[in-house]
Amino acid sequence: MISIVVPIRNVEKSLTKCLQSIKGQTYHQLQVILIDIGSIDKSGEICEKFAKNDSRFTVIHIPNSNLSVAKNIGLSRAQGEYICFINAVDWIDAEMLERLITTNRLFNADMITCRYYEDTISELYLVPGPDETRMISKNEAIQLCLAQTRAYGFLCNKLFKLDLFNSYPTIRFDEQISYYEDLLVVIQCFFKSQTIIYSPPPHYHYYLSRHLPISVLQNKGKLTGLTALEHAVDLLVQDSTIDTRILKDYYIRLTLSSLFLLISLENVNSPLINELKQNLYRYGLYEHKDKDLRKCHLITRRNIGLGKIYWDMFYKKKLAE
């Protein structure tokens, strides 16, 4: 059996499509755990409707919390041999789980990962990757995971053995972290896995929405991602064969984008802004993989105003491509 964990918060417009794609899987032995995180729209009602009509679906309503809490609840309720996580705004091809579990019967791997599509209203983009099904090293798995430039769902195109989370040392989501919490857990899973399989056919549809402006309050929650990235770097540096530069790029990119947002909205001497300024010196300029980011980082160290100009005129455009 496969346990599927779907955290849900105010996604009534996309939720039915997501849950229908799970309900319609050609692999039928499923336990679907829907975790409604204090939704105030009709998401909870949609969940209850699916649970009423299909005994494989279970709904858990929890007070407003974060994704880490929701995923940990899902892990505590999971009963399958395998587990996967699906974003409530995304959807999966009907044969995804059957294809992955059938492929894994040949390898008995701890993790199996597939390619995925990035979907927008006007575009369907296939994320590149190797062309053959094969065993991959921890290093290669991490580099494939970090190479994605626009999608930030690190869990969703993967099938895990539940024992990977539950056997000693157990793996759980840090409930103090609400951004990049999935990346940290995936890296922990890579390190713990004995065997990782890559399967090239794409089955997961990651929906890329047009992001609304982020409020200061939302951004402060997003800054917990810096802690996740620090922990991930600390874990990866234990293996000298793994290139951590992309992860450090993630860290500085989040620091810069947050700094430029907050400095235009808050007192320039606020403790949070001063903390972000200190983050600019956590990693050396030579540790960047992205040369344009290195230049923006260097300029910002010398003059934050000029750094923001460079970010707005050149680097932000690159991120949107």
PDB file of C-alpha atoms in Angstrom:
ATOM      1  CA  MET A   1       0.000   0.000   0.000  1.00  0.00           C
ATOM      2  CA  ILE A   2       1.072   3.594  -0.672  1.00  0.00           C
ATOM      3  CA  SER A   3       0.225   6.353   1.807  1.00  0.00           C
ATOM      4  CA  ILE A   4      -0.300   9.765   0.214  1.00  0.00           C
ATOM      5  CA  VAL A   5      -0.075  12.925   2.337  1.00  0.00           C
ATOM      6  CA  VAL A   6      -1.759  16.082   1.004  1.00  0.00           C
ATOM      7  CA  PRO A   7      -1.452  19.255   3.142  1.00  0.00           C
ATOM      8  CA  ILE A   8      -4.280  21.661   2.286  1.00  0.00           C
ATOM      9  CA  ARG A   9      -4.909  25.331   3.036  1.00  0.00           C
ATOM     10  CA  ASN A  10      -7.398  27.517   1.132  1.00  0.00           C
ATOM     11  CA  VAL A  11      -6.957  25.901  -2.297  1.00  0.00           C
ATOM     12  CA  GLU A  12     -10.577  25.304  -3.276  1.00  0.00           C
ATOM     13  CA  LYS A  13      -9.970  26.235  -6.932  1.00  0.00           C
ATOM     14  CA  SER A  14      -7.307  23.575  -7.531  1.00  0.00           C
ATOM     15  CA  LEU A  15      -8.140  20.943  -4.924  1.00  0.00           C
ATOM     16  CA  THR A  16     -10.743  18.925  -6.833  1.00  0.00           C
ATOM     17  CA  LYS A  17      -8.393  18.449  -9.790  1.00  0.00           C
ATOM     18  CA  CYS A  18      -5.610  17.329  -7.442  1.00  0.00           C
ATOM     19  CA  LEU A  19      -7.784  14.843  -5.540  1.00  0.00           C
ATOM     20  CA  GLN A  20      -9.382  13.491  -8.719  1.00  0.00           C
ATOM     21  CA  SER A  21      -5.907  12.731 -10.067  1.00  0.00           C
ATOM     22  CA  ILE A  22      -5.190  10.725  -6.903  1.00  0.00           C
ATOM     23  CA  LYS A  23      -8.570   8.975  -6.916  1.00  0.00           C
ATOM     24  CA  GLY A  24      -8.042   7.958 -10.562  1.00  0.00           C
ATOM     25  CA  GLN A  25      -4.693   6.223 -10.031  1.00  0.00           C
ATOM     26  CA  THR A  26      -4.322   2.882 -11.792  1.00  0.00           C
ATOM     27  CA  TYR A  27      -2.658   1.615  -8.601  1.00  0.00           C
ATOM     28  CA  HIS A  28      -5.570   1.232  -6.189  1.00  0.00           C
ATOM     29  CA  GLN A  29      -4.023   0.231  -2.851  1.00  0.00           C
ATOM     30  CA  LEU A  30      -3.891   3.726  -1.413  1.00  0.00           C
ATOM     31  CA  GLN A  31      -4.263   5.454   1.924  1.00  0.00           C
ATOM     32  CA  VAL A  32      -4.917   9.147   1.200  1.00  0.00           C
ATOM     33  CA  ILE A  33      -4.398  11.441   4.201  1.00  0.00           C
ATOM     34  CA  LEU A  34      -5.851  14.915   3.650  1.00  0.00           C
ATOM     35  CA  ILE A  35      -4.718  17.439   6.241  1.00  0.00           C
ATOM     36  CA  ASP A  36      -6.767  20.630   6.210  1.00  0.00           C
ATOM     37  CA  ILE A  37      -4.751  23.381   7.883  1.00  0.00           C
ATOM     38  CA  GLY A  38      -7.445  25.775   9.081  1.00  0.00           C
ATOM     39  CA  SER A  39      -8.922  26.535   5.653  1.00  0.00           C
ATOM     40  CA  ILE A  40     -11.552  29.278   5.593  1.00  0.00           C
ATOM     41  CA  ASP A  41     -12.724  28.582   2.031  1.00  0.00           C
ATOM     42  CA  LYS A  42     -14.483  25.423   0.779  1.00  0.00           C
ATOM     43  CA  SER A  43     -11.350  23.236   0.867  1.00  0.00           C
ATOM     44  CA  GLY A  44     -12.520  21.394   3.991  1.00  0.00           C
ATOM     45  CA  GLU A  45     -15.903  20.647   2.408  1.00  0.00           C
ATOM     46  CA  ILE A  46     -14.233  19.267  -0.718  1.00  0.00           C
ATOM     47  CA  CYS A  47     -12.060  16.998   1.425  1.00  0.00           C
ATOM     48  CA  GLU A  48     -15.081  15.691   3.315  1.00  0.00           C
ATOM     49  CA  LYS A  49     -16.886  14.970   0.050  1.00  0.00           C
ATOM     50  CA  PHE A  50     -14.001  12.827  -1.222  1.00  0.00           C
ATOM     51  CA  ALA A  51     -13.734  11.004   2.112  1.00  0.00           C
ATOM     52  CA  LYS A  52     -17.472  10.265   2.095  1.00  0.00           C
ATOM     53  CA  ASN A  53     -17.352   8.798  -1.412  1.00  0.00           C
ATOM     54  CA  ASP A  54     -14.058   6.878  -1.183  1.00  0.00           C
ATOM     55  CA  SER A  55     -13.035   4.990   1.961  1.00  0.00           C
ATOM     56  CA  ARG A  56      -9.355   5.326   1.035  1.00  0.00           C
ATOM     57  CA  PHE A  57      -9.543   9.065   1.819  1.00  0.00           C
ATOM     58  CA  THR A  58      -9.265  10.357   5.384  1.00  0.00           C
ATOM     59  CA  VAL A  59      -9.581  14.006   6.457  1.00  0.00           C
ATOM     60  CA  ILE A  60      -7.795  15.536   9.433  1.00  0.00           C
ATOM     61  CA  HIS A  61      -8.683  19.129  10.329  1.00  0.00           C
ATOM     62  CA  ILE A  62      -6.098  21.000  12.383  1.00  0.00           C
ATOM     63  CA  PRO A  63      -5.948  24.637  13.565  1.00  0.00           C
ATOM     64  CA  ASN A  64      -3.996  27.079  11.469  1.00  0.00           C
ATOM     65  CA  SER A  65      -0.401  25.831  11.502  1.00  0.00           C
ATOM     66  CA  ASN A  66       2.400  25.227   9.007  1.00  0.00           C
ATOM     67  CA  LEU A  67       3.220  22.576   6.415  1.00  0.00           C
ATOM     68  CA  SER A  68       5.828  20.923   8.619  1.00  0.00           C
ATOM     69  CA  VAL A  69       3.248  20.179  11.300  1.00  0.00           C
ATOM     70  CA  ALA A  70       0.808  18.858   8.691  1.00  0.00           C
ATOM     71  CA  LYS A  71       3.369  16.559   7.094  1.00  0.00           C
ATOM     72  CA  ASN A  72       4.441  15.182  10.468  1.00  0.00           C
ATOM     73  CA  ILE A  73       0.813  14.347  11.237  1.00  0.00           C
ATOM     74  CA  GLY A  74       0.628  12.578   7.886  1.00  0.00           C
ATOM     75  CA  LEU A  75       3.759  10.581   8.701  1.00  0.00           C
ATOM     76  CA  SER A  76       2.322   9.576  12.080  1.00  0.00           C
ATOM     77  CA  ARG A  77      -0.869   8.258  10.427  1.00  0.00           C
ATOM     78  CA  ALA A  78       0.767   6.559   7.412  1.00  0.00           C
ATOM     79  CA  GLN A  79       0.355   2.776   7.234  1.00  0.00           C
ATOM     80  CA  GLY A  80       1.689   1.952   3.761  1.00  0.00           C
ATOM     81  CA  GLU A  81       4.964   0.365   2.792  1.00  0.00           C
ATOM     82  CA  TYR A  82       5.602   3.486   0.723  1.00  0.00           C
ATOM     83  CA  ILE A  83       4.740   7.155   1.191  1.00  0.00           C
ATOM     84  CA  CYS A  84       4.569  10.188  -1.084  1.00  0.00           C
ATOM     85  CA  PHE A  85       3.615  13.835  -0.673  1.00  0.00           C
ATOM     86  CA  ILE A  86       1.507  15.849  -3.113  1.00  0.00           C
ATOM     87  CA  ASN A  87       0.926  19.605  -3.154  1.00  0.00           C
ATOM     88  CA  ALA A  88      -2.777  20.482  -3.181  1.00  0.00           C
ATOM     89  CA  VAL A  89      -2.305  22.834  -6.157  1.00  0.00           C
ATOM     90  CA  ASP A  90      -0.620  20.133  -8.270  1.00  0.00           C
ATOM     91  CA  TRP A  91      -1.811  16.920  -9.906  1.00  0.00           C
ATOM     92  CA  ILE A  92      -0.382  13.581 -11.056  1.00  0.00           C
ATOM     93  CA  ASP A  93      -0.783  11.379 -14.127  1.00  0.00           C
ATOM     94  CA  ALA A  94      -3.071   8.387 -13.630  1.00  0.00           C
ATOM     95  CA  GLU A  95      -0.264   5.825 -13.926  1.00  0.00           C
ATOM     96  CA  MET A  96       2.330   7.628 -11.788  1.00  0.00           C
ATOM     97  CA  LEU A  97       2.213   5.475  -8.671  1.00  0.00           C
ATOM     98  CA  GLU A  98       1.836   2.191 -10.543  1.00  0.00           C
ATOM     99  CA  ARG A  99       4.822   3.015 -12.777  1.00  0.00           C
ATOM    100  CA  LEU A 100       7.020   4.010  -9.841  1.00  0.00           C
ATOM    101  CA  ILE A 101       6.186   1.048  -7.632  1.00  0.00           C
ATOM    102  CA  THR A 102       6.524  -1.390 -10.562  1.00  0.00           C
ATOM    103  CA  THR A 103       9.927   0.035 -11.428  1.00  0.00           C
ATOM    104  CA  ASN A 104      11.019  -0.179  -7.812  1.00  0.00           C
ATOM    105  CA  ARG A 105      10.158  -3.870  -7.588  1.00  0.00           C
ATOM    106  CA  LEU A 106      13.240  -4.417  -9.762  1.00  0.00           C
ATOM    107  CA  PHE A 107      15.532  -2.496  -7.384  1.00  0.00           C
ATOM    108  CA  ASN A 108      13.947  -2.483  -3.893  1.00  0.00           C
ATOM    109  CA  ALA A 109      15.263   1.072  -3.423  1.00  0.00           C
ATOM    110  CA  ASP A 110      14.625   3.355  -0.459  1.00  0.00           C
ATOM    111  CA  MET A 111      13.671   6.196  -2.807  1.00  0.00           C
ATOM    112  CA  ILE A 112      12.581   6.483  -6.417  1.00  0.00           C
ATOM    113  CA  THR A 113      12.368   9.829  -8.180  1.00  0.00           C
ATOM    114  CA  CYS A 114      10.933  10.756 -11.574  1.00  0.00           C
ATOM    115  CA  ARG A 115      10.998  13.803 -13.799  1.00  0.00           C
ATOM    116  CA  TYR A 116       8.116  16.239 -13.643  1.00  0.00           C
ATOM    117  CA  TYR A 117       6.371  18.970 -15.613  1.00  0.00           C
ATOM    118  CA  GLU A 118       6.250  22.621 -14.642  1.00  0.00           C
ATOM    119  CA  ASP A 119       2.753  23.806 -15.546  1.00  0.00           C
ATOM    120  CA  THR A 120       1.537  27.365 -15.956  1.00  0.00           C
ATOM    121  CA  ILE A 121      -1.627  28.683 -17.558  1.00  0.00           C
ATOM    122  CA  SER A 122       0.172  29.006 -20.897  1.00  0.00           C
ATOM    123  CA  GLU A 123       3.150  26.616 -20.727  1.00  0.00           C
ATOM    124  CA  LEU A 124       4.015  22.974 -20.107  1.00  0.00           C
ATOM    125  CA  TYR A 125       7.752  22.583 -19.476  1.00  0.00           C
ATOM    126  CA  LEU A 126       9.490  19.235 -19.014  1.00  0.00           C
ATOM    127  CA  VAL A 127      12.289  19.484 -16.473  1.00  0.00           C
ATOM    128  CA  PRO A 128      15.473  17.947 -17.969  1.00  0.00           C
ATOM    129  CA  GLY A 129      17.203  14.897 -16.553  1.00  0.00           C
ATOM    130  CA  PRO A 130      18.905  11.620 -17.517  1.00  0.00           C
ATOM    131  CA  ASP A 131      17.195   9.481 -20.175  1.00  0.00           C
ATOM    132  CA  GLU A 132      17.511   6.019 -18.627  1.00  0.00           C
ATOM    133  CA  THR A 133      16.221   4.321 -15.505  1.00  0.00           C
ATOM    134  CA  ARG A 134      19.149   3.640 -13.235  1.00  0.00           C
ATOM    135  CA  MET A 135      20.588   3.716  -9.761  1.00  0.00           C
ATOM    136  CA  ILE A 136      22.069   7.089  -8.872  1.00  0.00           C
ATOM    137  CA  SER A 137      24.503   8.152  -6.165  1.00  0.00           C
ATOM    138  CA  LYS A 138      23.605  10.440  -3.283  1.00  0.00           C
ATOM    139  CA  ASN A 139      25.692  13.169  -4.921  1.00  0.00           C
ATOM    140  CA  GLU A 140      23.903  12.886  -8.273  1.00  0.00           C
ATOM    141  CA  ALA A 141      20.495  12.748  -6.586  1.00  0.00           C
ATOM    142  CA  ILE A 142      21.247  15.918  -4.635  1.00  0.00           C
ATOM    143  CA  GLN A 143      22.530  17.767  -7.698  1.00  0.00           C
ATOM    144  CA  LEU A 144      19.417  16.803  -9.707  1.00  0.00           C
ATOM    145  CA  CYS A 145      17.251  18.009  -6.838  1.00  0.00           C
ATOM    146  CA  LEU A 146      19.052  21.335  -6.499  1.00  0.00           C
ATOM    147  CA  ALA A 147      19.317  22.032 -10.219  1.00  0.00           C
ATOM    148  CA  GLN A 148      15.654  22.988 -10.556  1.00  0.00           C
ATOM    149  CA  THR A 149      15.388  26.717 -11.057  1.00  0.00           C
ATOM    150  CA  ARG A 150      11.686  27.545 -10.873  1.00  0.00           C
ATOM    151  CA  ALA A 151       9.933  24.787  -8.906  1.00  0.00           C
ATOM    152  CA  TYR A 152      10.402  24.500  -5.166  1.00  0.00           C
ATOM    153  CA  GLY A 153       8.534  21.269  -4.397  1.00  0.00           C
ATOM    154  CA  PHE A 154      11.411  18.972  -3.524  1.00  0.00           C
ATOM    155  CA  LEU A 155       9.309  16.106  -2.142  1.00  0.00           C
ATOM    156  CA  CYS A 156       6.593  15.722  -4.687  1.00  0.00           C
ATOM    157  CA  ASN A 157       8.128  13.733  -7.552  1.00  0.00           C
ATOM    158  CA  LYS A 158       9.439  11.053  -5.196  1.00  0.00           C
ATOM    159  CA  LEU A 159       8.238   7.786  -3.691  1.00  0.00           C
ATOM    160  CA  PHE A 160       9.808   6.833  -0.350  1.00  0.00           C
ATOM    161  CA  LYS A 161       9.817   3.676   1.706  1.00  0.00           C
ATOM    162  CA  LEU A 162       8.030   4.661   4.905  1.00  0.00           C
ATOM    163  CA  ASP A 163      10.709   2.843   6.885  1.00  0.00           C
ATOM    164  CA  LEU A 164      13.181   5.463   5.658  1.00  0.00           C
ATOM    165  CA  PHE A 165      11.372   7.978   7.893  1.00  0.00           C
ATOM    166  CA  ASN A 166      10.549   5.675  10.796  1.00  0.00           C
ATOM    167  CA  SER A 167      13.693   3.583  11.297  1.00  0.00           C
ATOM    168  CA  TYR A 168      16.473   4.933  13.503  1.00  0.00           C
ATOM    169  CA  PRO A 169      17.501   7.705  13.186  1.00  0.00           C
ATOM    170  CA  THR A 170      13.969   8.873  12.443  1.00  0.00           C
ATOM    171  CA  ILE A 171      13.378  11.708   9.986  1.00  0.00           C
ATOM    172  CA  ARG A 172      10.719  14.328  10.664  1.00  0.00           C
ATOM    173  CA  PHE A 173       9.995  17.865   9.517  1.00  0.00           C
ATOM    174  CA  ASP A 174      11.271  20.670  11.746  1.00  0.00           C
ATOM    175  CA  GLU A 175       8.050  22.337  12.918  1.00  0.00           C
ATOM    176  CA  GLN A 176       9.852  25.644  13.509  1.00  0.00           C
ATOM    177  CA  ILE A 177      10.628  25.836   9.787  1.00  0.00           C
ATOM    178  CA  SER A 178       7.961  26.786   7.250  1.00  0.00           C
ATOM    179  CA  TYR A 179      10.079  27.302   4.118  1.00  0.00           C
ATOM    180  CA  TYR A 180      12.552  24.874   2.511  1.00  0.00           C
ATOM    181  CA  GLU A 181      11.453  22.361   5.150  1.00  0.00           C
ATOM    182  CA  ASP A 182      10.950  19.806   2.368  1.00  0.00           C
ATOM    183  CA  LEU A 183      14.428  20.363   0.919  1.00  0.00           C
ATOM    184  CA  LEU A 184      16.046  19.690   4.287  1.00  0.00           C
ATOM    185  CA  VAL A 185      14.073  16.451   4.719  1.00  0.00           C
ATOM    186  CA  VAL A 186      14.830  15.260   1.183  1.00  0.00           C
ATOM    187  CA  ILE A 187      18.562  15.752   1.757  1.00  0.00           C
ATOM    188  CA  GLN A 188      18.294  13.811   5.018  1.00  0.00           C
ATOM    189  CA  CYS A 189      16.527  11.028   3.100  1.00  0.00           C
ATOM    190  CA  PHE A 190      19.235  11.011   0.411  1.00  0.00           C
ATOM    191  CA  PHE A 191      21.906  10.628   3.069  1.00  0.00           C
ATOM    192  CA  LYS A 192      20.066   7.826   4.841  1.00  0.00           C
ATOM    193  CA  SER A 193      19.128   5.879   1.670  1.00  0.00           C
ATOM    194  CA  GLN A 194      21.080   2.813   0.674  1.00  0.00           C
ATOM    195  CA  THR A 195      19.666   2.831  -2.868  1.00  0.00           C
ATOM    196  CA  ILE A 196      18.140   5.674  -4.930  1.00  0.00           C
ATOM    197  CA  ILE A 197      16.521   5.056  -8.326  1.00  0.00           C
ATOM    198  CA  TYR A 198      15.937   7.630 -11.042  1.00  0.00           C
ATOM    199  CA  SER A 199      13.090   6.997 -13.519  1.00  0.00           C
ATOM    200  CA  PRO A 200      12.974   9.389 -16.510  1.00  0.00           C
ATOM    201  CA  PRO A 201       9.258   9.371 -17.535  1.00  0.00           C
ATOM    202  CA  PRO A 202       7.562  12.488 -16.107  1.00  0.00           C
ATOM    203  CA  HIS A 203       4.355  11.954 -14.126  1.00  0.00           C
ATOM    204  CA  TYR A 204       4.051  14.875 -11.690  1.00  0.00           C
ATOM    205  CA  HIS A 205       2.601  18.285 -12.661  1.00  0.00           C
ATOM    206  CA  TYR A 206       4.043  21.072 -10.519  1.00  0.00           C
ATOM    207  CA  TYR A 207       1.874  24.170 -10.903  1.00  0.00           C
ATOM    208  CA  LEU A 208       3.779  27.445 -11.168  1.00  0.00           C
ATOM    209  CA  SER A 209       1.408  30.270 -10.300  1.00  0.00           C
ATOM    210  CA  ARG A 210       2.021  33.958 -10.717  1.00  0.00           C
ATOM    211  CA  HIS A 211       3.201  34.920  -7.244  1.00  0.00           C
ATOM    212  CA  LEU A 212       1.516  37.782  -5.476  1.00  0.00           C
ATOM    213  CA  PRO A 213       3.638  40.357  -3.641  1.00  0.00           C
ATOM    214  CA  ILE A 214       4.861  38.966  -0.317  1.00  0.00           C
ATOM    215  CA  SER A 215       3.927  40.852   2.834  1.00  0.00           C
ATOM    216  CA  VAL A 216       6.459  41.545   5.564  1.00  0.00           C
ATOM    217  CA  LEU A 217       4.722  39.030   7.827  1.00  0.00           C
ATOM    218  CA  GLN A 218       4.864  36.301   5.140  1.00  0.00           C
ATOM    219  CA  ASN A 219       8.492  37.115   4.442  1.00  0.00           C
ATOM    220  CA  LYS A 220       9.417  36.672   8.104  1.00  0.00           C
ATOM    221  CA  GLY A 221       7.956  33.158   7.941  1.00  0.00           C
ATOM    222  CA  LYS A 222       9.870  32.583   4.732  1.00  0.00           C
ATOM    223  CA  LEU A 223      13.082  33.495   6.533  1.00  0.00           C
ATOM    224  CA  THR A 224      12.872  30.243   8.499  1.00  0.00           C
ATOM    225  CA  GLY A 225      14.114  28.773   5.220  1.00  0.00           C
ATOM    226  CA  LEU A 226      17.534  30.235   6.004  1.00  0.00           C
ATOM    227  CA  THR A 227      17.762  27.910   9.001  1.00  0.00           C
ATOM    228  CA  ALA A 228      16.767  24.953   6.816  1.00  0.00           C
ATOM    229  CA  LEU A 229      19.448  25.845   4.271  1.00  0.00           C
ATOM    230  CA  GLU A 230      22.107  26.255   6.967  1.00  0.00           C
ATOM    231  CA  HIS A 231      21.275  22.793   8.344  1.00  0.00           C
ATOM    232  CA  ALA A 232      21.323  21.323   4.843  1.00  0.00           C
ATOM    233  CA  VAL A 233      24.753  22.802   4.084  1.00  0.00           C
ATOM    234  CA  ASP A 234      26.086  21.523   7.416  1.00  0.00           C
ATOM    235  CA  LEU A 235      24.850  18.049   6.496  1.00  0.00           C
ATOM    236  CA  LEU A 236      26.293  18.085   2.989  1.00  0.00           C
ATOM    237  CA  VAL A 237      29.754  19.305   3.968  1.00  0.00           C
ATOM    238  CA  GLN A 238      30.238  15.993   5.773  1.00  0.00           C
ATOM    239  CA  ASP A 239      30.784  14.488   2.307  1.00  0.00           C
ATOM    240  CA  SER A 240      33.610  16.268   0.494  1.00  0.00           C
ATOM    241  CA  THR A 241      32.491  14.881  -2.891  1.00  0.00           C
ATOM    242  CA  ILE A 242      29.238  16.888  -2.832  1.00  0.00           C
ATOM    243  CA  ASP A 243      29.170  20.357  -4.385  1.00  0.00           C
ATOM    244  CA  THR A 244      27.325  22.645  -1.942  1.00  0.00           C
ATOM    245  CA  ARG A 245      27.605  25.814  -4.039  1.00  0.00           C
ATOM    246  CA  ILE A 246      24.034  25.647  -5.396  1.00  0.00           C
ATOM    247  CA  LEU A 247      22.676  25.349  -1.866  1.00  0.00           C
ATOM    248  CA  LYS A 248      24.722  28.364  -0.811  1.00  0.00           C
ATOM    249  CA  ASP A 249      23.301  30.209  -3.820  1.00  0.00           C
ATOM    250  CA  TYR A 250      19.816  29.406  -2.474  1.00  0.00           C
ATOM    251  CA  TYR A 251      20.837  30.840   0.903  1.00  0.00           C
ATOM    252  CA  ILE A 252      22.223  34.121  -0.431  1.00  0.00           C
ATOM    253  CA  ARG A 253      19.370  34.515  -2.925  1.00  0.00           C
ATOM    254  CA  LEU A 254      16.817  34.245  -0.108  1.00  0.00           C
ATOM    255  CA  THR A 255      18.881  36.616   2.050  1.00  0.00           C
ATOM    256  CA  LEU A 256      19.126  39.229  -0.710  1.00  0.00           C
ATOM    257  CA  SER A 257      15.471  39.083  -1.800  1.00  0.00           C
ATOM    258  CA  SER A 258      14.324  39.380   1.837  1.00  0.00           C
ATOM    259  CA  LEU A 259      16.762  42.179   2.603  1.00  0.00           C
ATOM    260  CA  PHE A 260      15.684  44.234  -0.411  1.00  0.00           C
ATOM    261  CA  LEU A 261      11.994  43.764   0.428  1.00  0.00           C
ATOM    262  CA  LEU A 262      12.326  44.629   4.100  1.00  0.00           C
ATOM    263  CA  ILE A 263      14.674  47.570   3.663  1.00  0.00           C
ATOM    264  CA  SER A 264      12.067  49.327   1.528  1.00  0.00           C
ATOM    265  CA  LEU A 265       9.331  48.749   4.131  1.00  0.00           C
ATOM    266  CA  GLU A 266      10.972  48.903   7.551  1.00  0.00           C
ATOM    267  CA  ASN A 267      13.459  51.013   9.490  1.00  0.00           C
ATOM    268  CA  VAL A 268      16.901  50.318   8.030  1.00  0.00           C
ATOM    269  CA  ASN A 269      18.258  49.723  11.536  1.00  0.00           C
ATOM    270  CA  SER A 270      15.678  47.083  12.527  1.00  0.00           C
ATOM    271  CA  PRO A 271      17.157  43.941  14.162  1.00  0.00           C
ATOM    272  CA  LEU A 272      15.891  41.715  11.330  1.00  0.00           C
ATOM    273  CA  ILE A 273      17.554  43.822   8.650  1.00  0.00           C
ATOM    274  CA  ASN A 274      20.806  43.900  10.630  1.00  0.00           C
ATOM    275  CA  GLU A 275      20.645  40.101  10.932  1.00  0.00           C
ATOM    276  CA  LEU A 276      20.209  39.771   7.170  1.00  0.00           C
ATOM    277  CA  LYS A 277      23.198  42.035   6.612  1.00  0.00           C
ATOM    278  CA  GLN A 278      25.279  39.681   8.745  1.00  0.00           C
ATOM    279  CA  ASN A 279      24.072  36.730   6.638  1.00  0.00           C
ATOM    280  CA  LEU A 280      25.845  38.262   3.646  1.00  0.00           C
ATOM    281  CA  TYR A 281      29.126  37.148   5.234  1.00  0.00           C
ATOM    282  CA  ARG A 282      28.173  33.579   6.180  1.00  0.00           C
ATOM    283  CA  TYR A 283      29.629  32.167   2.950  1.00  0.00           C
ATOM    284  CA  GLY A 284      32.483  33.467   0.823  1.00  0.00           C
ATOM    285  CA  LEU A 285      31.923  35.088  -2.559  1.00  0.00           C
ATOM    286  CA  TYR A 286      34.009  32.341  -4.176  1.00  0.00           C
ATOM    287  CA  GLU A 287      31.465  29.756  -2.958  1.00  0.00           C
ATOM    288  CA  HIS A 288      28.807  30.805  -5.496  1.00  0.00           C
ATOM    289  CA  LYS A 289      28.007  28.730  -8.550  1.00  0.00           C
ATOM    290  CA  ASP A 290      25.922  31.509 -10.135  1.00  0.00           C
ATOM    291  CA  LYS A 291      28.286  34.261 -11.309  1.00  0.00           C
ATOM    292  CA  ASP A 292      25.533  36.882 -11.604  1.00  0.00           C
ATOM    293  CA  LEU A 293      24.438  36.175  -8.043  1.00  0.00           C
ATOM    294  CA  ARG A 294      28.050  36.502  -6.912  1.00  0.00           C
ATOM    295  CA  LYS A 295      28.204  39.955  -8.508  1.00  0.00           C
ATOM    296  CA  CYS A 296      24.971  41.059  -6.846  1.00  0.00           C
ATOM    297  CA  HIS A 297      26.215  39.680  -3.526  1.00  0.00           C
ATOM    298  CA  LEU A 298      29.489  41.593  -3.847  1.00  0.00           C
ATOM    299  CA  ILE A 299      27.765  44.872  -4.743  1.00  0.00           C
ATOM    300  CA  THR A 300      25.322  44.515  -1.835  1.00  0.00           C
ATOM    301  CA  ARG A 301      28.136  43.922   0.653  1.00  0.00           C
ATOM    302  CA  ARG A 302      29.597  47.267  -0.400  1.00  0.00           C
ATOM    303  CA  ASN A 303      26.369  49.236  -0.847  1.00  0.00           C
ATOM    304  CA  ILE A 304      22.864  47.837  -0.257  1.00  0.00           C
ATOM    305  CA  GLY A 305      21.193  50.521  -2.382  1.00  0.00           C
ATOM    306  CA  LEU A 306      23.348  49.725  -5.410  1.00  0.00           C
ATOM    307  CA  GLY A 307      22.828  46.022  -4.773  1.00  0.00           C
ATOM    308  CA  LYS A 308      19.066  46.502  -4.940  1.00  0.00           C
ATOM    309  CA  ILE A 309      19.390  48.424  -8.199  1.00  0.00           C
ATOM    310  CA  TYR A 310      21.440  45.595  -9.709  1.00  0.00           C
ATOM    311  CA  TRP A 311      18.944  43.021  -8.387  1.00  0.00           C
ATOM    312  CA  ASP A 312      15.925  44.860  -9.803  1.00  0.00           C
ATOM    313  CA  MET A 313      17.488  45.673 -13.184  1.00  0.00           C
ATOM    314  CA  PHE A 314      19.367  42.466 -13.937  1.00  0.00           C
ATOM    315  CA  TYR A 315      19.125  39.572 -11.529  1.00  0.00           C
ATOM    316  CA  LYS A 316      15.360  39.568 -10.854  1.00  0.00           C
ATOM    317  CA  LYS A 317      14.768  39.332 -14.596  1.00  0.00           C
ATOM    318  CA  LYS A 318      17.013  36.265 -14.734  1.00  0.00           C
ATOM    319  CA  LEU A 319      14.970  34.557 -11.996  1.00  0.00           C
ATOM    320  CA  ALA A 320      11.775  35.119 -13.970  1.00  0.00           C
ATOM    321  CA  GLU A 321      13.089  33.452 -17.132  1.00  0.00           C
TER     322      GLU A 321
END
